[in-house]
PDB file of C-alpha atoms in Angstrom:
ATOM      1  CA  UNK A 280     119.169  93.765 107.292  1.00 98.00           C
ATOM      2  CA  UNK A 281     118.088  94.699 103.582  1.00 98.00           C
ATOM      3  CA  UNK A 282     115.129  96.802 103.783  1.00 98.00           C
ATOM      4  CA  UNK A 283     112.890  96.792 100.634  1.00 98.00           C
ATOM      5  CA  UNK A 284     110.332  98.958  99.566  1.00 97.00           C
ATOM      6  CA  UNK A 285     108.656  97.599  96.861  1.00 96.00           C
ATOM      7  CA  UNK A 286     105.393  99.426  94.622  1.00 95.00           C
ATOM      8  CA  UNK A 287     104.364 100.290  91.226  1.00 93.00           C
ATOM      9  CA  UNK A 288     104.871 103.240  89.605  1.00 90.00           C
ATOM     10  CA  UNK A 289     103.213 106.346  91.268  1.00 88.00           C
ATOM     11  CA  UNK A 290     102.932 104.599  94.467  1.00 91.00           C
ATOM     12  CA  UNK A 291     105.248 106.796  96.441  1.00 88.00           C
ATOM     13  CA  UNK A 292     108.755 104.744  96.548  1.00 93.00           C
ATOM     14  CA  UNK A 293     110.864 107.744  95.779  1.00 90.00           C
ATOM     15  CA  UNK A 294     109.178 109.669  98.148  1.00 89.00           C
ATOM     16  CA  UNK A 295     109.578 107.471 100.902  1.00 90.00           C
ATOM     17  CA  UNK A 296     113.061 107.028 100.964  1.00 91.00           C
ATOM     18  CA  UNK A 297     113.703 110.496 100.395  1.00 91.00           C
ATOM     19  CA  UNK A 298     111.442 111.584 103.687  1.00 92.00           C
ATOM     20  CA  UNK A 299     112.525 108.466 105.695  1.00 93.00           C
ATOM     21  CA  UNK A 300     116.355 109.797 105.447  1.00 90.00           C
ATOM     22  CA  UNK A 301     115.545 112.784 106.495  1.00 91.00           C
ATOM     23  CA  UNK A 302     113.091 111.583 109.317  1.00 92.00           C
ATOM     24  CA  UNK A 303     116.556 108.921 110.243  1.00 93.00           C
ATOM     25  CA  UNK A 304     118.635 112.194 110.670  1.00 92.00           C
ATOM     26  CA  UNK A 305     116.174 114.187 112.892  1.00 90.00           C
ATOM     27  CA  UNK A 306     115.791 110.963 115.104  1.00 90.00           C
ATOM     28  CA  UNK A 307     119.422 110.645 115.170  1.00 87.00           C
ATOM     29  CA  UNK A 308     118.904 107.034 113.268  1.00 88.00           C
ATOM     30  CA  UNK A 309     121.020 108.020 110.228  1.00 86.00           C
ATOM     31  CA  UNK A 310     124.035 105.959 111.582  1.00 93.00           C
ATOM     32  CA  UNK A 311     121.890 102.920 111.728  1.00 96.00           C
ATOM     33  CA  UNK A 312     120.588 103.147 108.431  1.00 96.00           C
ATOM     34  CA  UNK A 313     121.629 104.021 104.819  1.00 95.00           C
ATOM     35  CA  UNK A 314     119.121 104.582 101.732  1.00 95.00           C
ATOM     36  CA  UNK A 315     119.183 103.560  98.461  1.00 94.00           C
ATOM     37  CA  UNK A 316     117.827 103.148  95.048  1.00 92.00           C
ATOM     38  CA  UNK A 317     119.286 102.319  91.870  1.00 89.00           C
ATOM     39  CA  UNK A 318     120.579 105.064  90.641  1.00 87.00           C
ATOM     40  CA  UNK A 319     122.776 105.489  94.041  1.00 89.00           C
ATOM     41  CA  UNK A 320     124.345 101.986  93.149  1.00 88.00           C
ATOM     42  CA  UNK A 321     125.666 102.964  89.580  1.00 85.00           C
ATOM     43  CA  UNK A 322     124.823 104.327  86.357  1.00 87.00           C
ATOM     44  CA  UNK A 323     121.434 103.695  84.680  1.00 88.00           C
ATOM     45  CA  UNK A 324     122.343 102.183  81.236  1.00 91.00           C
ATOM     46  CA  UNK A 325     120.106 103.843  78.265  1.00 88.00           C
ATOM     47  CA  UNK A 326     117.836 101.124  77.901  1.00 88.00           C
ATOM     48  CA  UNK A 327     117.744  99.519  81.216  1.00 89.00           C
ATOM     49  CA  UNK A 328     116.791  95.574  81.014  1.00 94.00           C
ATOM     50  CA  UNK A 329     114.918  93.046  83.788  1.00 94.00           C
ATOM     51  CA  UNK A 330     118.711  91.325  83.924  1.00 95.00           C
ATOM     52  CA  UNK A 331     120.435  95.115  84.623  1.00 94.00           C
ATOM     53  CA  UNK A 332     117.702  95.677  87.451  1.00 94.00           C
ATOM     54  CA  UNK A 333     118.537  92.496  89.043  1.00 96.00           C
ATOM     55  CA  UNK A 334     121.925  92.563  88.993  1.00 95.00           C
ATOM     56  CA  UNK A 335     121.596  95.740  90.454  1.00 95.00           C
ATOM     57  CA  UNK A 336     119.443  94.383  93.343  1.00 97.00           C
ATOM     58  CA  UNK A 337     122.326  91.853  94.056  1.00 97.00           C
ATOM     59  CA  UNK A 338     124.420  94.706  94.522  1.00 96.00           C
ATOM     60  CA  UNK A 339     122.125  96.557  96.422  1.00 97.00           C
ATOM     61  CA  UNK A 340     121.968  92.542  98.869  1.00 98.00           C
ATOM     62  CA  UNK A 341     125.735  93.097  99.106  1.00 97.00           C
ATOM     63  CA  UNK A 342     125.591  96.182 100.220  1.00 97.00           C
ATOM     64  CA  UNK A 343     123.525  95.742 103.155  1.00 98.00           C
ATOM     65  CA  UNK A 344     125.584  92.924 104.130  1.00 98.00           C
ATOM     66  CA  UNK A 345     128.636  95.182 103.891  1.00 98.00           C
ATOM     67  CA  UNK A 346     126.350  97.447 106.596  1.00 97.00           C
ATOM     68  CA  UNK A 347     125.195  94.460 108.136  1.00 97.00           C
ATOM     69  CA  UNK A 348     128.710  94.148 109.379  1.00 96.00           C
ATOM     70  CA  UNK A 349     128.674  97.706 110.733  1.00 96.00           C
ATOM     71  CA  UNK A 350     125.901  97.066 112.513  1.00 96.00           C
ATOM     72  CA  UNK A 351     123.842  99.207 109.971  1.00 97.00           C
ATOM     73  CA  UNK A 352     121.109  98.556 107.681  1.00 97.00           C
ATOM     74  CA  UNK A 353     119.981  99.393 104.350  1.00 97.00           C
ATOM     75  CA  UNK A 354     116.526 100.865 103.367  1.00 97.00           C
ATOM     76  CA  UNK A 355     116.293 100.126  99.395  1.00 96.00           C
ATOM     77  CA  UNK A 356     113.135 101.984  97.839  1.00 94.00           C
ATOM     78  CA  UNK A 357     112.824 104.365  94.862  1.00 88.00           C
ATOM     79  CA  UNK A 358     112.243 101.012  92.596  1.00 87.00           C
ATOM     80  CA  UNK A 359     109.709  98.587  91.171  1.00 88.00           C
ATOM     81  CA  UNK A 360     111.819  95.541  93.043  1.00 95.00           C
ATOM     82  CA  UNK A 361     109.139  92.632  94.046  1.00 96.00           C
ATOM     83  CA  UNK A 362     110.115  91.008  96.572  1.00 97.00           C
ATOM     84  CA  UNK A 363     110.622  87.823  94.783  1.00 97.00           C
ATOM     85  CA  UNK A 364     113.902  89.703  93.134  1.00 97.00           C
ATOM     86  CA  UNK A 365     115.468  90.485  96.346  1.00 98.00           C
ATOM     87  CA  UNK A 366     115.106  86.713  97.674  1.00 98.00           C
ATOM     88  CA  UNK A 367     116.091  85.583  94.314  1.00 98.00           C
ATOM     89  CA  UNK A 368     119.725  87.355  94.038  1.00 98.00           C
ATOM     90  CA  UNK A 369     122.370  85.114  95.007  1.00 98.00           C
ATOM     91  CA  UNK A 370     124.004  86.212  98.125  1.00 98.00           C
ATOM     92  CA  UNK A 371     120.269  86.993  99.540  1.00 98.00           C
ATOM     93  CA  UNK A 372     120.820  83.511 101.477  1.00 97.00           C
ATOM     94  CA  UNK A 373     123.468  85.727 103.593  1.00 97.00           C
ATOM     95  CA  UNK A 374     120.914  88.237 104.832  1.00 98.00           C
ATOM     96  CA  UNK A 375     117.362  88.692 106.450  1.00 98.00           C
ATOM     97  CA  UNK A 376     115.449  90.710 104.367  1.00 98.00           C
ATOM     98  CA  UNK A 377     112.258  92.516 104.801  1.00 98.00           C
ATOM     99  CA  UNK A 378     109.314  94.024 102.608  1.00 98.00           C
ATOM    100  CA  UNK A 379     106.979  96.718 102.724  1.00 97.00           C
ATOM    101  CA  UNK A 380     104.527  96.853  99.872  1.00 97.00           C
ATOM    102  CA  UNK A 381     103.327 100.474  99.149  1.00 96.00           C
ATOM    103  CA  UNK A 382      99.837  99.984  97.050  1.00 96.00           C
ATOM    104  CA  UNK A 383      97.441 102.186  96.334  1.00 94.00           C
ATOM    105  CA  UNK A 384      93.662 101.549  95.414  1.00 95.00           C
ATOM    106  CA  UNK A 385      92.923 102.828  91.637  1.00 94.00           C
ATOM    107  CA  UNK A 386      91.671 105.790  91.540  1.00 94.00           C
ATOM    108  CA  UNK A 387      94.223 106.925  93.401  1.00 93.00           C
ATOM    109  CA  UNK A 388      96.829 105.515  90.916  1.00 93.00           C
ATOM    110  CA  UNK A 389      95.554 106.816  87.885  1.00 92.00           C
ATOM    111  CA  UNK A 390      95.076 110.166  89.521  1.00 92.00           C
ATOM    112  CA  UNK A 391      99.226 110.040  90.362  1.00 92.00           C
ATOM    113  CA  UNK A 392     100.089 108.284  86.699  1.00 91.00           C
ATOM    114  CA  UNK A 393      98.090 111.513  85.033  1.00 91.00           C
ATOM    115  CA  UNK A 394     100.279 114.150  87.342  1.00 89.00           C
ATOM    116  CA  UNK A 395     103.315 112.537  86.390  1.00 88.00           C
ATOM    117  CA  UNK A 396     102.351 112.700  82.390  1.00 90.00           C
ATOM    118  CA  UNK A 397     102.709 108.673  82.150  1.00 88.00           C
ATOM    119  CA  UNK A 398     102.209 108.030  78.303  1.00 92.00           C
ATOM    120  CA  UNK A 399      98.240 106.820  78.380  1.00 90.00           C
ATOM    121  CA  UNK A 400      99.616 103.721  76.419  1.00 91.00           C
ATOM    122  CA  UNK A 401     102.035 102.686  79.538  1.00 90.00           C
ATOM    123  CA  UNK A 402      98.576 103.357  82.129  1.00 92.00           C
ATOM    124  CA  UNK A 403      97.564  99.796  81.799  1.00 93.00           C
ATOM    125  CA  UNK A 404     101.025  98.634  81.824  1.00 92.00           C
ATOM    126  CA  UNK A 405     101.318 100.341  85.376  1.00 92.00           C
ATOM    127  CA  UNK A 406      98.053  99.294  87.022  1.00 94.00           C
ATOM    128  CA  UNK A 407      98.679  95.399  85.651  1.00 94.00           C
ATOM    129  CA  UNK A 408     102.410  95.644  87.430  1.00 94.00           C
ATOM    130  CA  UNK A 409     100.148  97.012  90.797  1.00 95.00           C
ATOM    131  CA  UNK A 410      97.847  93.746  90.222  1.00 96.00           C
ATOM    132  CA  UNK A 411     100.706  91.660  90.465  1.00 96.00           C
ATOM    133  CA  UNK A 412     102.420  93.141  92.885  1.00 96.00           C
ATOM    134  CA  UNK A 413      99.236  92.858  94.832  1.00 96.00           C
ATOM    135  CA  UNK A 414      99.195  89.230  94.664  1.00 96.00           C
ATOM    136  CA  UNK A 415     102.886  88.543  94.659  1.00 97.00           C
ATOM    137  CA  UNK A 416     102.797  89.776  98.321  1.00 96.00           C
ATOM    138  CA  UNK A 417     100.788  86.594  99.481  1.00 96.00           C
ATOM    139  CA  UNK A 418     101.051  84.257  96.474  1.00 97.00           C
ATOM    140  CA  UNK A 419     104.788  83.397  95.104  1.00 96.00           C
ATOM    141  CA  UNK A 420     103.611  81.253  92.670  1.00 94.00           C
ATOM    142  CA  UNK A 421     101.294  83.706  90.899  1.00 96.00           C
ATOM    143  CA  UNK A 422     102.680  84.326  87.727  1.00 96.00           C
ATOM    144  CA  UNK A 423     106.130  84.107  88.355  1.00 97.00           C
ATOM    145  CA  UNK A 424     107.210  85.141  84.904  1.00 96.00           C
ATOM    146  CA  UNK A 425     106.727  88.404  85.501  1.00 94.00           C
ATOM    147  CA  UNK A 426     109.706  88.682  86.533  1.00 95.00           C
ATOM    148  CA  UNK A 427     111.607  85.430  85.476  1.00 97.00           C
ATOM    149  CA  UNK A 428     111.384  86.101  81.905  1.00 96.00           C
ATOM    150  CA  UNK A 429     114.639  87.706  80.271  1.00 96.00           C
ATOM    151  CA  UNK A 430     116.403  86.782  83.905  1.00 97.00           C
ATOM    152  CA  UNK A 431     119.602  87.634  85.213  1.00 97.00           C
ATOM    153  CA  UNK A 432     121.010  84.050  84.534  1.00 98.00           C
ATOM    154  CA  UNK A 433     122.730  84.179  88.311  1.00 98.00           C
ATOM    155  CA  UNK A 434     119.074  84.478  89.890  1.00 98.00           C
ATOM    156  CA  UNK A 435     118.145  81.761  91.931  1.00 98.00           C
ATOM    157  CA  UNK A 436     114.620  81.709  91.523  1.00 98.00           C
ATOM    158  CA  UNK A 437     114.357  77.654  93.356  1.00 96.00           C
ATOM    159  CA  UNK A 438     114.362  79.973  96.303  1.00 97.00           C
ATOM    160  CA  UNK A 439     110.544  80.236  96.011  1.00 97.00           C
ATOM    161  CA  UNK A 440     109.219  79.849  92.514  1.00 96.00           C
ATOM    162  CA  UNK A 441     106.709  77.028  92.957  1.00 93.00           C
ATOM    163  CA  UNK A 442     106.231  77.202  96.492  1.00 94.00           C
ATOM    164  CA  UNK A 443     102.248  77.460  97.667  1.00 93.00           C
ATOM    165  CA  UNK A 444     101.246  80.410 100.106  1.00 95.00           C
ATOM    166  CA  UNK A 445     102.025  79.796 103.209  1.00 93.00           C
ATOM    167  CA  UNK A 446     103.003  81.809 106.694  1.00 93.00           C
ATOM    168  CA  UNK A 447     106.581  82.176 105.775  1.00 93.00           C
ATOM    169  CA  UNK A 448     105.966  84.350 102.666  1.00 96.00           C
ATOM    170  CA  UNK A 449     104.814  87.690 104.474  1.00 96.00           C
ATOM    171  CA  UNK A 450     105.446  91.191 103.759  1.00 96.00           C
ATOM    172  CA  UNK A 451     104.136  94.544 104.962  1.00 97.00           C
ATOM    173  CA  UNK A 452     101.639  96.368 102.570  1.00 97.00           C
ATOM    174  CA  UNK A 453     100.878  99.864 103.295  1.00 96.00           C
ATOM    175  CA  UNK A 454      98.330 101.715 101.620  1.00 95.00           C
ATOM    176  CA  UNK A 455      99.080 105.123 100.836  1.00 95.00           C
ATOM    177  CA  UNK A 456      96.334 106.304  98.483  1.00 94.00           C
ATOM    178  CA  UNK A 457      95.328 109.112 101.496  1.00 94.00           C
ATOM    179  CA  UNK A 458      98.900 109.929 103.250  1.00 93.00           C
ATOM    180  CA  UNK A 459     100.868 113.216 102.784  1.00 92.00           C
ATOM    181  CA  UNK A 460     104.334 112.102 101.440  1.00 91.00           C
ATOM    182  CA  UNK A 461     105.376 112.859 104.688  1.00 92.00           C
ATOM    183  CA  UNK A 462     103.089 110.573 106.192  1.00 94.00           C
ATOM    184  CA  UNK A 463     104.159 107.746 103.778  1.00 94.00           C
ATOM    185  CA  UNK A 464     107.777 108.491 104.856  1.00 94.00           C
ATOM    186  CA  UNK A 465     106.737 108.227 108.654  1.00 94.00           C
ATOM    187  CA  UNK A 466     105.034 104.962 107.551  1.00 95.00           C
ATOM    188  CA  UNK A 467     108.241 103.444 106.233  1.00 96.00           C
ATOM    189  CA  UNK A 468     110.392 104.108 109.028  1.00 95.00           C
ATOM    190  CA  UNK A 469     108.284 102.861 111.594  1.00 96.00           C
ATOM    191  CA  UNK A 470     108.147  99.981 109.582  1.00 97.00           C
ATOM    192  CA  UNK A 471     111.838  99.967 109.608  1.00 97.00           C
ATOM    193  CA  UNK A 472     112.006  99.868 113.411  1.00 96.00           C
ATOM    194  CA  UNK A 473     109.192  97.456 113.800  1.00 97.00           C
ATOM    195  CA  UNK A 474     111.131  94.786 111.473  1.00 98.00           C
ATOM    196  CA  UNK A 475     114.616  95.339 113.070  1.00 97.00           C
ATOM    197  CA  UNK A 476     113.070  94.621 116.401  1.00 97.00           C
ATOM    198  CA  UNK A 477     111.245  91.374 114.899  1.00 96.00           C
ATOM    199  CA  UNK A 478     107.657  92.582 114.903  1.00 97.00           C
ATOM    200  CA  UNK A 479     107.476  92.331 111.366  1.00 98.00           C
ATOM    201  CA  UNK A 480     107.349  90.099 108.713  1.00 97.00           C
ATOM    202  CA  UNK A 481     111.048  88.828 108.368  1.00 98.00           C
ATOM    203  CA  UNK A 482     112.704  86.898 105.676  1.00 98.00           C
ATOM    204  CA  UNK A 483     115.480  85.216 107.866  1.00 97.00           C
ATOM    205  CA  UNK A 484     118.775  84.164 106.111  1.00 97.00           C
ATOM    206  CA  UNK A 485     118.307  81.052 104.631  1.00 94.00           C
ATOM    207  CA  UNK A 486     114.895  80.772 105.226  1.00 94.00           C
ATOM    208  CA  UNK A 487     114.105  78.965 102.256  1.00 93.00           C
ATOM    209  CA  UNK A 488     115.763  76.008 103.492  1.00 88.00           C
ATOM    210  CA  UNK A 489     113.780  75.267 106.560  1.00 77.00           C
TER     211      UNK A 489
END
């Protein structure tokens, strides 16, 4: 299974993944479960583009198939990957993949975006792309040019672009505006472990067929 943590900037991706691999290794889970962001996948061009990140995301798809094989999954977080990405690369039809949303509420943001230095032109930039996000979770046909435009041309954006809400676009959203980083990593592999087992919102292979 692909594994995708998805957020804004500030929202604790990074974090996540690097607390949930070492929270996989003192539960003895490591073998079941690699991590991964971009950077792990290959080398960040200087001016990264919306067709680089999603070619990247197809590689990170073929990856966890490659675990899927082993019996292994992958946990894919560090990035600003929506959801609609993942579904969208092409050999996503070979996989179940599932999402976890980390959001935070605004003050919250801004209060990270400042600690990090975050240019004050980019803030708005940042808490739009959390608005989005927000909505993208329950809504695939809000503004799906956010991230169709400038594509990958290999994307396969039928999967969903113009579909209406409905129960079989579902993700997990976590809100992590009060946890510890530690906390948020806990979060993230319970989450894990809860949509393994099926008691989370799934993405099943093909599912935009039925």
């Amino acid at each position: 299974m692909l594994l995708l943590v998805s957020g804004a900037s500030g929202v604790g991706k990074t974090t996540a993944r690097l607390h949930a691999r070492h929270l996989f290794e003192r539960r003895h889970l490591d073998g079941a479960y690699e991590t991964a962001e971009l950077f792990t996948l290959g080398p960040i061009p200087a001016v990264p583009t919306v067709a680089w990140r999603q070619e990247q995301v197809e590689a990170a798809v073929r990856r966890a198939i490659a675990l899927e094989a082993e019996g292994r999954h992958l946990l894919f977080a560090g990035d600003p990957v929506p959801v609609g990405e993942a579904l969208a690369a092409p050999s996503a039809d070979r996989i179940d993949i599932a999402a976890c949303l980390l959001d935070v509420d605004e003050d919250a943001h801004l209060a990270r975006l400042a600690k990090r230095n975050e240019p004050e032109e980019l803030i708005p930039l940042h808490r739009g792309f959390a608005t989005w996000l927000r909505a993208h979770a329950t809504d695939p046909g809000h503004v799906p040019e956010a991230v169709t435009t400038d594509a990958w041309p290999e994307m396969r954006w039928g999967r969903w672009v113009g579909r209406a809400p409905g129960p079989e676009w579902a993700m997990t959203v976590v809100d992590t505006s009060r946890l510890l980083p530690e906390q948020v990593g806990a979060e993230v592999v319970d989450w894990c472990g809860r949509a393994v087992a099926g008691d989370a919102p799934v993405f099943r292979a093909g599912w935009f067929r039925r």
